[in-house]
């Protein structure tokens, strides 16, 4: 049993944790335990001190990694329950601290949107809120609960429910009416295209196709459609950490992925740091700055202009630097943690399939990376297929639920965040950044505890040029016509690639050009 001093020490440590969650200034604590079971108690004390240090590091009273710290406190509670030597009073205080921490995230430091009020028109009673049927359908289509809608519109949940009843929207089902056989066919198609995706990614794929089912039904369907893959996926989960920034469009993370650079494919991606929305994700045949600038402009047109952008020091970011020099923060890839985490999912679910396929083509002597004709045909056939799968991945990502964000999807987080800053006159986080010094701005969006990037950072300085087109303009048109009837949809079907090699040889004798570069033909 604990001595009285040991019990008091643990109670004090837990109380300090509760005080820290309530943003009361706290001091370092020292936990003492008797020699019996010293190791277990010291580990518990060290873990409790680490949580305190996380809270103390926030400094300004705003805890960024709420989900991660809450999970740590929950783990401490479970550990204490399994260890009979730790008093129940400590466990109770830990649970109270976690509840206070979760409640603290419900309030935001800036005002949110409030639904306007309709003119009374001489009628008695309180004026009616102007909540349209379009608004309610839009939020419901994006799987928001009535409580979420009420918070975003600045009204009570009862008001939302009453308006749903008035507009005959209360009977809208959150789930699709779909038979098991049809659901299995959807799941099989997704698993065939993304054989290494997890259940949440598959759930996002289904949602992007308008199919929403209960988690239990999806789990059962996976067991029927892909029993082996379902077990393999559960053995190798992706480790994730929690990170956050102030609001949507505060900070975008952009980067280039070189996992397929051996075959002259470069994947360019950009993600919103707050919501995890993928603003662009495309496969290109080069890593020139002009390509990245074009993708960035398209993303701005679709999602809006970010206040800041963080990228590495690769050659493709040079035009971006000239365009928004003050707002672009460059550094090592380890500082660009949000996009680095995205790359792990992109590689596991999409790129690894093509990586294995291209290596197999080389091993079976169908592909020679030193042969320009082979690379030209490889890009012509597989670049559209890679982009098609990246588009599908982006759509599923937009609708996949994030555990550390209370099971909200990136689209939901983006919409909720934009609702919260709706009264900032369209200038997102401008006043916030103006209040920061240079060091704080440079460290914004940096996660020092993030895992190291998978890519070799030296490859960021390598210039990738498109494969030369061996045909003239007329020859390319003829080649495109020959290949129009050969559409590649199955990743592992190499017949379109072999067909392109056979078509290229005779056309190359008729049409040849040393100046044309592959371009729109492989877009």
XYZ file of C-alpha atoms in Angstrom:
523
model
C 0.000 0.000 0.000
C 1.030 3.588 -0.525
C 2.282 5.674 2.339
C 0.214 8.751 3.113
C 2.828 11.030 1.537
C 2.759 9.001 -1.693
C -1.033 9.235 -1.979
C -0.869 12.974 -1.404
C 1.805 13.290 -4.081
C -0.311 11.492 -6.682
C -3.402 13.455 -5.727
C -1.439 16.666 -6.023
C -0.144 15.684 -9.471
C -3.634 14.888 -10.720
C -5.021 18.085 -9.194
C -2.319 20.068 -10.930
C -3.376 18.425 -14.203
C -6.967 19.529 -13.598
C -5.783 23.049 -12.768
C -3.661 23.118 -15.928
C -6.605 22.122 -18.079
C -8.534 25.009 -16.516
C -5.635 27.249 -17.608
C -4.539 28.094 -14.039
C -0.743 28.736 -13.893
C 0.977 25.649 -12.623
C 4.389 24.634 -11.366
C 6.490 21.519 -11.745
C 5.566 18.684 -9.404
C 7.586 15.888 -7.923
C 5.943 12.524 -7.449
C 7.356 10.240 -4.761
C 6.565 6.574 -4.270
C 7.893 3.894 -2.023
C 10.421 1.430 -3.324
C 7.929 -1.393 -3.877
C 6.772 -1.343 -7.528
C 8.989 1.717 -8.000
C 9.379 1.259 -11.787
C 5.649 1.200 -12.535
C 5.010 4.209 -10.339
C 7.894 6.140 -11.823
C 6.582 5.451 -15.323
C 3.152 6.703 -14.312
C 4.670 9.798 -12.716
C 6.812 10.468 -15.786
C 3.814 10.148 -18.099
C 1.805 12.540 -15.929
C 4.676 15.045 -15.998
C 4.844 14.787 -19.809
C 1.161 15.702 -20.066
C 1.764 18.654 -17.757
C 4.697 19.728 -19.917
C 2.487 19.567 -23.030
C -0.028 21.879 -21.354
C 2.663 24.212 -20.069
C 4.217 24.464 -23.543
C 0.991 25.963 -24.887
C 1.826 29.076 -22.880
C -0.935 31.319 -24.206
C -3.701 29.243 -22.653
C -4.744 27.665 -25.969
C -4.050 23.941 -26.168
C -3.440 23.016 -29.804
C -3.153 19.218 -29.501
C -6.367 18.721 -27.529
C -7.193 15.338 -29.037
C -3.715 13.948 -28.399
C -3.530 15.210 -24.788
C -7.054 13.946 -24.089
C -5.995 10.532 -25.400
C -2.910 10.614 -23.161
C -5.032 11.385 -20.101
C -7.439 8.581 -21.017
C -4.491 6.170 -21.306
C -3.242 7.283 -17.890
C -6.670 6.555 -16.407
C -6.724 3.070 -17.924
C -3.182 2.391 -16.651
C -4.155 3.537 -13.175
C -7.193 1.227 -13.191
C -5.021 -1.756 -14.093
C -2.562 -0.857 -11.339
C -4.279 -1.524 -8.036
C -1.775 0.596 -6.085
C -3.003 3.921 -7.510
C -5.938 5.386 -5.529
C -9.331 5.846 -7.162
C -9.238 9.542 -6.228
C -6.399 10.001 -8.728
C -8.403 8.242 -11.446
C -11.445 10.402 -10.743
C -9.432 13.595 -11.039
C -7.861 12.390 -14.305
C -11.314 11.766 -15.759
C -12.484 15.201 -14.608
C -9.434 16.780 -16.251
C -10.192 15.061 -19.553
C -13.820 16.243 -19.425
C -12.739 19.839 -18.750
C -10.247 19.669 -21.604
C -12.842 18.415 -24.058
C -15.321 21.092 -22.982
C -12.705 23.811 -23.483
C -12.584 23.044 -27.209
C -16.266 23.858 -27.678
C -15.591 27.601 -27.442
C -13.637 29.494 -30.096
C -11.506 32.675 -29.703
C -13.402 34.507 -32.452
C -17.063 35.146 -33.168
C -19.008 32.814 -35.449
C -21.688 33.395 -38.040
C -25.176 34.231 -36.752
C -28.279 33.598 -38.833
C -30.013 36.873 -39.810
C -33.470 37.701 -38.497
C -36.464 38.166 -40.814
C -38.533 41.366 -40.479
C -41.477 40.888 -38.142
C -43.988 42.371 -40.651
C -46.306 43.390 -37.795
C -46.546 39.870 -36.384
C -46.406 39.238 -32.649
C -43.705 37.270 -30.948
C -39.984 36.918 -31.431
C -38.682 37.562 -34.982
C -37.993 34.464 -37.064
C -34.457 33.439 -38.071
C -33.720 33.402 -41.808
C -32.657 29.752 -42.210
C -33.239 28.504 -45.749
C -34.037 25.043 -47.021
C -30.873 25.184 -49.165
C -28.708 25.768 -46.073
C -30.220 22.870 -44.154
C -29.975 20.466 -47.104
C -26.372 21.511 -47.731
C -25.350 20.843 -44.119
C -27.278 17.561 -44.018
C -25.662 16.409 -47.277
C -22.316 16.958 -45.564
C -23.412 14.809 -42.608
C -23.652 17.540 -39.975
C -25.797 16.816 -36.919
C -28.569 19.188 -35.810
C -26.340 20.284 -32.943
C -23.482 21.134 -35.327
C -25.843 23.086 -37.596
C -27.181 25.041 -34.599
C -23.649 25.973 -33.493
C -22.675 27.139 -36.992
C -25.841 29.192 -37.487
C -25.763 30.683 -34.006
C -29.220 29.412 -33.042
C -30.569 26.788 -30.670
C -30.801 23.147 -31.640
C -34.561 23.323 -31.087
C -34.788 26.102 -33.708
C -33.019 23.897 -36.253
C -35.243 20.927 -35.465
C -38.376 23.071 -35.741
C -37.269 24.480 -39.095
C -36.438 20.959 -40.338
C -39.986 19.918 -39.459
C -41.504 22.956 -41.175
C -39.570 22.211 -44.381
C -40.340 18.463 -44.143
C -36.662 17.610 -43.857
C -36.792 15.852 -40.497
C -37.229 12.435 -42.109
C -33.995 12.673 -44.125
C -31.974 9.557 -43.472
C -28.249 9.808 -42.768
C -27.695 6.408 -44.394
C -28.325 5.030 -47.857
C -30.958 2.389 -48.534
C -28.717 -0.183 -50.201
C -28.768 -3.976 -50.231
C -25.789 -5.986 -48.976
C -25.021 -7.391 -52.447
C -24.850 -3.914 -53.958
C -22.747 -2.641 -51.038
C -20.344 -5.564 -51.472
C -19.910 -4.730 -55.148
C -19.041 -1.110 -54.268
C -16.545 -2.278 -51.641
C -14.960 -4.843 -53.988
C -14.458 -2.173 -56.654
C -12.803 0.159 -54.136
C -10.556 -2.583 -52.750
C -9.546 -3.547 -56.279
C -8.461 0.039 -57.045
C -7.041 0.773 -53.577
C -5.975 -2.630 -52.198
C -3.995 -1.120 -49.300
C -6.588 1.326 -48.019
C -8.059 1.162 -44.512
C -11.687 1.084 -43.468
C -11.975 4.864 -43.003
C -10.572 5.464 -46.477
C -13.045 2.957 -47.922
C -15.817 4.705 -45.994
C -14.701 7.988 -47.555
C -14.700 6.425 -51.036
C -18.261 5.251 -50.533
C -19.345 8.679 -49.271
C -17.784 10.358 -52.320
C -20.040 8.129 -54.452
C -23.115 9.032 -52.413
C -23.211 5.781 -50.438
C -23.321 6.153 -46.640
C -23.755 3.122 -44.405
C -23.316 2.300 -40.731
C -19.814 1.342 -39.619
C -21.008 -2.135 -38.599
C -22.434 -2.769 -42.086
C -19.208 -1.619 -43.721
C -17.150 -3.855 -41.451
C -19.325 -6.849 -42.323
C -19.121 -6.038 -46.024
C -15.321 -5.859 -45.852
C -15.220 -9.285 -44.235
C -17.338 -10.691 -47.060
C -15.649 -8.844 -49.933
C -12.018 -8.936 -48.801
C -11.522 -11.128 -45.701
C -7.743 -11.546 -46.126
C -7.060 -7.880 -46.848
C -9.204 -6.814 -43.901
C -7.014 -8.801 -41.509
C -3.776 -7.585 -43.111
C -4.850 -3.940 -42.840
C -5.586 -4.322 -39.124
C -2.045 -5.623 -38.492
C -0.311 -2.502 -39.844
C -2.139 0.669 -38.751
C -0.646 4.074 -39.548
C 0.645 5.905 -36.491
C -0.732 9.448 -36.306
C -0.103 12.501 -34.162
C -2.327 15.512 -33.562
C -1.630 18.988 -34.952
C -3.731 22.089 -35.563
C -3.633 25.671 -36.848
C -6.030 28.565 -36.314
C -8.600 28.337 -39.135
C -9.165 27.248 -42.759
C -6.992 29.137 -45.256
C -4.590 30.125 -42.449
C -1.815 27.855 -43.666
C -1.449 25.537 -46.635
C 1.261 22.890 -46.791
C 2.612 22.134 -50.273
C 5.214 19.622 -51.396
C 6.307 17.307 -54.190
C 6.458 13.536 -53.762
C 9.270 11.694 -55.561
C 8.380 8.071 -54.855
C 7.928 7.470 -58.611
C 10.776 9.725 -59.737
C 12.671 6.731 -61.123
C 10.088 6.709 -63.920
C 9.918 10.548 -64.165
C 6.566 10.846 -62.376
C 6.249 13.614 -59.763
C 3.219 13.976 -57.489
C 2.421 17.536 -56.414
C 0.166 18.034 -53.410
C -1.167 20.770 -51.142
C -3.276 20.458 -48.003
C -5.080 22.953 -45.774
C -3.478 22.721 -42.331
C -6.665 23.330 -40.356
C -9.206 21.138 -42.118
C -6.927 18.580 -43.879
C -8.725 19.360 -47.155
C -6.525 18.397 -50.116
C -6.516 21.527 -52.270
C -4.651 19.803 -55.106
C -3.080 16.395 -55.718
C -1.818 15.733 -59.234
C 0.710 13.595 -61.068
C 2.991 15.468 -63.471
C 5.797 14.549 -65.828
C 8.057 17.298 -64.450
C 8.677 19.298 -61.295
C 9.026 22.738 -62.847
C 7.858 25.781 -60.911
C 5.416 26.644 -63.719
C 3.558 23.352 -63.126
C 3.239 23.981 -59.390
C 2.135 27.586 -59.953
C -0.619 26.424 -62.318
C -1.879 23.888 -59.762
C -1.734 26.487 -56.983
C -3.796 28.987 -58.981
C -6.413 26.323 -59.714
C -6.604 25.480 -55.998
C -7.012 29.155 -55.069
C -9.846 29.460 -57.578
C -11.608 26.454 -56.036
C -10.940 26.887 -52.302
C -9.839 30.493 -51.741
C -6.569 32.329 -51.140
C -4.561 31.104 -48.119
C -2.983 33.563 -45.719
C 0.297 31.619 -45.534
C 1.891 28.702 -47.388
C 4.587 26.384 -46.076
C 6.789 24.420 -48.452
C 10.249 22.945 -48.690
C 13.156 24.475 -50.566
C 12.654 22.428 -53.746
C 13.127 23.878 -57.205
C 9.402 23.679 -57.976
C 8.596 26.361 -55.380
C 10.598 29.138 -57.042
C 7.676 30.741 -58.893
C 5.548 30.426 -55.786
C 8.288 32.280 -53.913
C 8.237 35.092 -56.452
C 4.436 35.253 -56.417
C 3.918 35.324 -52.643
C 7.395 35.906 -51.243
C 6.273 37.310 -47.892
C 3.699 34.587 -47.280
C 5.763 31.520 -48.313
C 7.679 29.833 -45.495
C 10.335 27.378 -46.598
C 12.312 24.891 -44.573
C 13.242 21.262 -44.223
C 10.599 18.657 -45.016
C 10.398 17.705 -41.329
C 8.882 21.175 -40.743
C 6.167 20.496 -43.320
C 4.602 17.788 -41.203
C 0.982 17.979 -42.370
C 1.777 17.216 -46.033
C 4.416 14.653 -45.003
C 1.732 12.713 -43.137
C -0.550 12.904 -46.164
C 2.180 11.396 -48.345
C 2.225 8.261 -46.218
C -1.437 7.633 -46.955
C -1.039 8.546 -50.639
C 1.860 6.138 -51.033
C 0.256 3.286 -49.117
C -3.091 3.529 -50.909
C -2.175 4.734 -54.428
C 1.500 5.131 -55.317
C 2.792 1.861 -53.882
C 0.603 -0.033 -56.364
C 2.248 1.725 -59.325
C 5.689 1.476 -57.740
C 5.357 -2.305 -57.523
C 3.855 -2.505 -61.017
C 6.654 -0.504 -62.684
C 9.323 -2.547 -60.915
C 7.586 -5.683 -62.146
C 7.615 -4.335 -65.727
C 11.356 -3.759 -65.420
C 12.024 -7.187 -63.953
C 10.118 -8.821 -66.830
C 12.007 -6.708 -69.420
C 8.921 -4.837 -70.601
C 10.312 -1.511 -69.416
C 13.756 0.040 -69.772
C 14.064 3.352 -67.930
C 16.960 4.340 -70.194
C 14.753 3.941 -73.259
C 12.901 7.200 -73.992
C 10.233 5.414 -76.072
C 9.391 3.183 -73.136
C 9.054 6.165 -70.787
C 6.957 8.046 -73.344
C 4.492 5.138 -73.590
C 4.541 4.605 -69.827
C 3.526 8.227 -69.255
C 0.948 8.171 -72.045
C -0.824 5.142 -70.540
C -0.334 5.469 -66.794
C -0.268 9.199 -66.076
C -4.047 9.575 -66.702
C -4.664 6.435 -64.629
C -2.551 7.739 -61.726
C -4.393 11.060 -61.809
C -7.738 9.292 -61.931
C -6.825 7.323 -58.800
C -5.456 10.444 -57.086
C -8.740 12.243 -57.818
C -10.649 9.327 -56.340
C -8.351 9.330 -53.303
C -8.887 13.087 -52.826
C -12.667 12.658 -52.989
C -12.608 9.861 -50.435
C -10.197 11.828 -48.234
C -12.611 14.763 -48.260
C -15.306 12.511 -46.782
C -13.287 10.319 -44.418
C -13.784 10.747 -40.672
C -10.847 11.868 -38.535
C -10.740 10.333 -35.064
C -8.708 13.159 -33.507
C -11.208 15.713 -34.866
C -14.215 14.085 -33.172
C -14.952 12.021 -36.271
C -15.537 15.081 -38.442
C -14.558 14.898 -42.123
C -12.136 17.396 -43.742
C -15.080 18.927 -45.626
C -17.014 19.354 -42.387
C -13.985 20.909 -40.657
C -13.502 23.329 -43.555
C -17.168 24.401 -43.576
C -17.335 24.747 -39.797
C -14.119 26.751 -39.730
C -15.272 29.108 -42.479
C -18.559 29.627 -40.642
C -16.587 30.627 -37.545
C -14.586 33.279 -39.406
C -17.502 34.524 -41.525
C -17.458 37.882 -39.748
C -13.803 38.585 -40.573
C -14.778 40.217 -43.877
C -13.174 37.446 -45.893
C -9.662 38.106 -44.567
C -8.752 34.922 -42.755
C -6.340 35.200 -39.806
C -4.899 38.533 -40.973
C -5.082 40.149 -37.529
C -3.716 37.006 -35.910
C -0.570 36.970 -38.070
C -0.040 40.690 -37.586
C 0.253 40.075 -33.837
C 3.080 37.521 -34.235
C 6.787 38.233 -34.343
C 9.127 36.858 -37.011
C 10.133 33.749 -35.036
C 6.511 32.894 -34.252
C 5.507 33.274 -37.900
C 8.403 31.086 -39.084
C 7.516 28.374 -36.565
C 3.774 28.504 -37.337
C 2.547 25.122 -38.545
C 5.758 23.344 -37.480
C 5.388 20.166 -35.454
C 8.748 19.309 -33.837
C 7.406 15.906 -32.736
C 6.355 14.893 -36.249
C 7.823 11.749 -37.826
C 10.693 12.141 -40.236
C 9.794 12.389 -43.948
C 10.074 9.258 -46.059
C 11.569 10.987 -49.116
C 15.253 11.760 -49.395
C 15.388 15.532 -48.959
C 18.217 15.819 -51.485
C 15.820 14.729 -54.237
C 13.969 18.032 -53.833
C 16.789 19.751 -55.700
C 16.670 17.338 -58.649
C 15.157 18.719 -61.843
C 12.797 16.266 -63.579
C 12.186 16.786 -67.313
C 9.351 15.270 -69.315
C 10.160 12.345 -71.620
C 10.805 13.471 -75.198
C 8.038 12.791 -77.678
C 9.552 10.760 -80.558
C 6.761 11.813 -82.950
C 5.878 14.973 -84.811
C 2.576 16.736 -84.159
C 0.851 14.712 -86.916
C 2.404 11.521 -85.633
C 1.241 12.249 -82.097
C -2.301 12.830 -83.361
C -2.194 9.487 -85.213
C -0.796 7.735 -82.120
C -3.525 9.235 -79.921
C -6.146 8.036 -82.402
C -4.718 4.508 -82.369
C -4.759 4.445 -78.559
C -8.229 5.972 -78.162
C -9.850 2.549 -78.247
C -7.426 1.138 -75.683
C -8.470 2.607 -72.340
C -6.623 1.467 -69.236
C -8.880 1.029 -66.199
C -7.299 -1.949 -64.423
C -4.003 -1.005 -62.784
C -2.489 -4.441 -63.218
C -3.540 -4.818 -66.867
C -0.361 -4.072 -68.829
C -1.906 -4.718 -72.259
C -2.547 -0.986 -72.967
C 1.124 -0.265 -72.309
C 2.279 -3.131 -74.554
C -0.222 -2.012 -77.189
C 1.255 1.506 -77.109
C 4.765 0.135 -77.714
C 3.530 -1.857 -80.708
C 1.715 1.194 -82.145
C 4.673 3.506 -81.620
C 7.210 1.524 -83.644
C 5.588 1.843 -87.127
C 4.442 5.413 -86.475
C 7.925 6.375 -85.434
C 9.191 5.345 -88.865
C 6.569 7.538 -90.549
C 6.687 10.492 -88.165
C 9.680 11.522 -86.137
C 10.591 14.675 -84.232
C 13.425 15.510 -81.871
C 11.823 18.710 -80.601
C 8.280 17.780 -79.554
C 7.720 17.158 -75.862
C 4.989 14.996 -74.414
C 2.294 17.294 -73.062
C -1.447 17.332 -73.436
C -1.495 13.793 -74.789
C -0.736 12.383 -71.377
C -2.708 14.827 -69.302
